[in-house]
């Protein structure tokens, strides 16, 4: 398995802090700008990069990420170009883990073996495929595993203890906890609910736990970072992209926002201890 | 199920909802526990005679079943070939076959203690049926409908509003059926506790394709009894239009293990299957995953879904039920297609020969009947599912034919 993710979470644990996972849609608003944004993320404080693979029908995404996908597709992004972008990023950054997130249909169109081989060659470390529950993901898991890619599973507030066993069987990299029942960019979960959920997950797994959905501000990211191993922010970053479309300060604006989130995450446990 | 040719065509899906490689449950984890709960509840309901009795009673006294099997005598004479029967599911309460399935799913929702109903709709027939039955049981109802479809099916929007449904216009994508289904799924993810999603066709995650098929199979079971009564033998062929495929599956399923009965489903060819403006997913699509199931989809080389096109809002969908995908590969059902123009011609033919204004969806089936029947002998028995009435399509047809009030087209 790709060691970058494991190394990164080990380093975070040694540093005594949670990580910041930043999601952007690959190639939003276009390939060149998208690549600039991704290249700026580690410097701004992102510990792990999630790259969205645009899809016409993202059924688990709210308006912000739907629109980002449309912008990227309109600008000519394809799954092959997403892999190009990942490779271009990796050429300049050997350490920051990259996880691709999206839906299965474009992957099936490329072919599971071709896709996983090309993703591994591009320096990708893991995959999150939203519409592949454990019941269906065996072929993808085999293909990913053969290329050393982590297949990251999702747990949600609706995942009960019995089902959690199934979700964790074959989970790898980290466990992504979707903190609210809803689509991306929806309302936020209460801090106490997240703490309780993370505690429940920890009783059943040693995998690092990243918490996402509904985290918009440095304060919210900090609250999550007190108990979880990482906070995931997506729609809020994508909204910054949207607010600065066509402006020369787009990449800077994203960097500033990510730096703010990162400060919130880094301060969390100091405040707490 | 294996990939080997099936001995029976009526035993699927397997316990994971697969028809060979098709079907399945490709949904976000948030929905999985709910999908599994629907499956358990449905299995329990099918074993409960009281559930079946309540379903049958409502179909008889509320929906008005059985619907007639009608010998289309003048159409038969006009076409000069096979003897054509219409299964008159357009005389059902609310004007289409959709209500058969809605009654079943809303009874299931009640068993599960759900208080809110959501649905997607294209032509509005499924939305109207859902709003109707929800009102009948005092359940709150929200219908997701593409903004484009709302414009071309205004009368159904009014009907749903009067029935007390909350209509949510969907503007994403082409603002048609596919986008309405995306939005309904997104809404469901956020409202998992009290909400039941009534899917209108034999697609979506397991158990929906099998469940909707079972509820719609009343159509084929009635045809079997009625044709044996009328003709003393089984039909030689069955014809139905197909978008998602619920009326076709309902008609075909009870006959799939009768090798002498040919089944043909008619896809919407729009402006032609080679124009790129059509909704013929089995004719021009490739297998992929959308809306929770693996099936034939209209998609580009990158796996992005291609926006479908049809004059008929109910057939304007880029996918098809997974059992149809399997039946296509097995060669058990033949999938053909008819253009907008052929459907409009058939619409007028039916109006003039039988005094029936069909919905634009079954007008596609009629278009194929008009092509196929004349090539067959007079003792060939053909049953076509007239699955909806045309009232909802008056504006579209009048505009497409360039008619103004009081003017008849020769």
PDB file of C-alpha atoms in Angstrom, chain A residues 54-62 66 73 77-80 104-110 130-136 154-160 163 166-167 178 180-183 187 213, chain B residues 16 18 23-34 36 172 178-179 182-183 185-187 189-193 286-292 294 297 299-307:
ATOM      1  CA  UNK A  54     -15.912  15.564 -12.017  1.00  0.00           C
ATOM      2  CA  UNK A  55     -19.072  13.644 -12.895  1.00  0.00           C
ATOM      3  CA  UNK A  56     -22.262  14.843 -14.562  1.00  0.00           C
ATOM      4  CA  UNK A  57     -24.538  13.266 -11.937  1.00  0.00           C
ATOM      5  CA  UNK A  58     -22.959  13.570  -8.474  1.00  0.00           C
ATOM      6  CA  UNK A  59     -25.804  12.238  -6.348  1.00  0.00           C
ATOM      7  CA  UNK A  60     -24.099  12.772  -2.977  1.00  0.00           C
ATOM      8  CA  UNK A  61     -23.030  16.341  -3.645  1.00  0.00           C
ATOM      9  CA  UNK A  62     -24.750  19.610  -2.875  1.00  0.00           C
ATOM     10  CA  UNK A  66     -22.157  20.040  -8.423  1.00  0.00           C
ATOM     11  CA  UNK A  73     -16.384  19.438 -17.340  1.00  0.00           C
ATOM     12  CA  UNK A  77     -11.788  17.946 -17.865  1.00  0.00           C
ATOM     13  CA  UNK A  78     -11.958  14.165 -18.175  1.00  0.00           C
ATOM     14  CA  UNK A  79     -10.839  11.412 -15.858  1.00  0.00           C
ATOM     15  CA  UNK A  80      -7.607  11.127 -17.874  1.00  0.00           C
ATOM     16  CA  UNK A 104     -17.726   4.925 -10.249  1.00  0.00           C
ATOM     17  CA  UNK A 105     -19.067   5.454 -13.765  1.00  0.00           C
ATOM     18  CA  UNK A 106     -16.127   7.368 -15.279  1.00  0.00           C
ATOM     19  CA  UNK A 107     -13.814   4.820 -13.629  1.00  0.00           C
ATOM     20  CA  UNK A 108     -15.739   1.928 -15.197  1.00  0.00           C
ATOM     21  CA  UNK A 109     -15.566   3.711 -18.543  1.00  0.00           C
ATOM     22  CA  UNK A 110     -11.764   3.826 -18.294  1.00  0.00           C
ATOM     23  CA  UNK A 130     -18.956   7.543  -3.121  1.00  0.00           C
ATOM     24  CA  UNK A 131     -21.404   5.227  -4.882  1.00  0.00           C
ATOM     25  CA  UNK A 132     -19.455   2.019  -4.173  1.00  0.00           C
ATOM     26  CA  UNK A 133     -20.635   0.628  -0.839  1.00  0.00           C
ATOM     27  CA  UNK A 134     -18.828  -2.452   0.556  1.00  0.00           C
ATOM     28  CA  UNK A 135     -21.525  -4.652  -1.011  1.00  0.00           C
ATOM     29  CA  UNK A 136     -20.375  -3.653  -4.506  1.00  0.00           C
ATOM     30  CA  UNK A 154     -17.127   5.937   4.495  1.00  0.00           C
ATOM     31  CA  UNK A 155     -19.125   5.681   7.701  1.00  0.00           C
ATOM     32  CA  UNK A 156     -22.137   7.878   8.399  1.00  0.00           C
ATOM     33  CA  UNK A 157     -24.549   8.645  11.238  1.00  0.00           C
ATOM     34  CA  UNK A 158     -26.810   5.949   9.738  1.00  0.00           C
ATOM     35  CA  UNK A 159     -24.103   3.275   9.897  1.00  0.00           C
ATOM     36  CA  UNK A 160     -25.018   1.198  12.956  1.00  0.00           C
ATOM     37  CA  UNK A 163     -22.931  -2.414   9.624  1.00  0.00           C
ATOM     38  CA  UNK A 166     -18.817  -4.583   7.333  1.00  0.00           C
ATOM     39  CA  UNK A 167     -17.603  -1.085   6.459  1.00  0.00           C
ATOM     40  CA  UNK A 178     -19.569  11.698   7.050  1.00  0.00           C
ATOM     41  CA  UNK A 180     -24.263  14.559   8.828  1.00  0.00           C
ATOM     42  CA  UNK A 181     -26.901  12.625   6.927  1.00  0.00           C
ATOM     43  CA  UNK A 182     -26.995  14.761   3.828  1.00  0.00           C
ATOM     44  CA  UNK A 183     -25.113  15.842   0.748  1.00  0.00           C
ATOM     45  CA  UNK A 187     -25.712  21.825   7.562  1.00  0.00           C
ATOM     46  CA  UNK A 213     -19.398  17.271   5.485  1.00  0.00           C
TER      47      UNK A 213
ATOM     48  CA  UNK B  16     -27.737  -8.805  -3.669  1.00  0.00           C
ATOM     49  CA  UNK B  18     -28.019  -8.451  -9.285  1.00  0.00           C
ATOM     50  CA  UNK B  23     -28.594  -3.964 -10.946  1.00  0.00           C
ATOM     51  CA  UNK B  24     -27.058  -3.905  -7.486  1.00  0.00           C
ATOM     52  CA  UNK B  25     -26.950  -1.151  -4.872  1.00  0.00           C
ATOM     53  CA  UNK B  26     -24.570   1.610  -5.930  1.00  0.00           C
ATOM     54  CA  UNK B  27     -25.534   4.236  -3.381  1.00  0.00           C
ATOM     55  CA  UNK B  28     -23.769   6.401  -0.830  1.00  0.00           C
ATOM     56  CA  UNK B  29     -23.213   4.809   2.563  1.00  0.00           C
ATOM     57  CA  UNK B  30     -25.762   7.157   4.159  1.00  0.00           C
ATOM     58  CA  UNK B  31     -28.496   5.491   2.109  1.00  0.00           C
ATOM     59  CA  UNK B  32     -27.326   1.892   2.443  1.00  0.00           C
ATOM     60  CA  UNK B  33     -28.920   1.156   5.842  1.00  0.00           C
ATOM     61  CA  UNK B  34     -32.175   2.629   4.543  1.00  0.00           C
ATOM     62  CA  UNK B  36     -31.503  -2.526   3.352  1.00  0.00           C
ATOM     63  CA  UNK B 172     -29.649  21.108 -12.791  1.00  0.00           C
ATOM     64  CA  UNK B 178     -32.623  12.225 -14.694  1.00  0.00           C
ATOM     65  CA  UNK B 179     -32.040  15.457 -12.812  1.00  0.00           C
ATOM     66  CA  UNK B 182     -30.662  13.027  -8.682  1.00  0.00           C
ATOM     67  CA  UNK B 183     -32.397  15.650  -6.591  1.00  0.00           C
ATOM     68  CA  UNK B 185     -31.889  10.955  -4.007  1.00  0.00           C
ATOM     69  CA  UNK B 186     -30.030  13.954  -2.537  1.00  0.00           C
ATOM     70  CA  UNK B 187     -33.096  14.965  -0.586  1.00  0.00           C
ATOM     71  CA  UNK B 189     -30.037  11.251   2.022  1.00  0.00           C
ATOM     72  CA  UNK B 190     -30.821  14.233   4.234  1.00  0.00           C
ATOM     73  CA  UNK B 191     -34.239  13.022   5.393  1.00  0.00           C
ATOM     74  CA  UNK B 192     -33.631   9.361   6.056  1.00  0.00           C
ATOM     75  CA  UNK B 193     -35.602   9.076   9.289  1.00  0.00           C
ATOM     76  CA  UNK B 286     -23.132   1.040 -22.825  1.00  0.00           C
ATOM     77  CA  UNK B 287     -23.259  -0.538 -19.354  1.00  0.00           C
ATOM     78  CA  UNK B 288     -22.409   1.793 -16.491  1.00  0.00           C
ATOM     79  CA  UNK B 289     -23.627   2.950 -13.074  1.00  0.00           C
ATOM     80  CA  UNK B 290     -26.199   5.688 -12.449  1.00  0.00           C
ATOM     81  CA  UNK B 291     -28.899   6.207  -9.826  1.00  0.00           C
ATOM     82  CA  UNK B 292     -27.870   3.225  -7.770  1.00  0.00           C
ATOM     83  CA  UNK B 294     -25.632  -0.871 -13.163  1.00  0.00           C
ATOM     84  CA  UNK B 297     -26.606   4.206 -20.103  1.00  0.00           C
ATOM     85  CA  UNK B 299     -22.677   8.096 -21.863  1.00  0.00           C
ATOM     86  CA  UNK B 300     -19.618   9.498 -23.571  1.00  0.00           C
ATOM     87  CA  UNK B 301     -16.176   7.861 -23.778  1.00  0.00           C
ATOM     88  CA  UNK B 302     -15.247   9.457 -20.429  1.00  0.00           C
ATOM     89  CA  UNK B 303     -18.252   7.935 -18.635  1.00  0.00           C
ATOM     90  CA  UNK B 304     -20.102  11.238 -18.385  1.00  0.00           C
ATOM     91  CA  UNK B 305     -23.858  10.848 -18.793  1.00  0.00           C
ATOM     92  CA  UNK B 306     -25.234  12.220 -22.062  1.00  0.00           C
ATOM     93  CA  UNK B 307     -28.417  14.236 -21.808  1.00  0.00           C
TER      94      UNK B 307
END
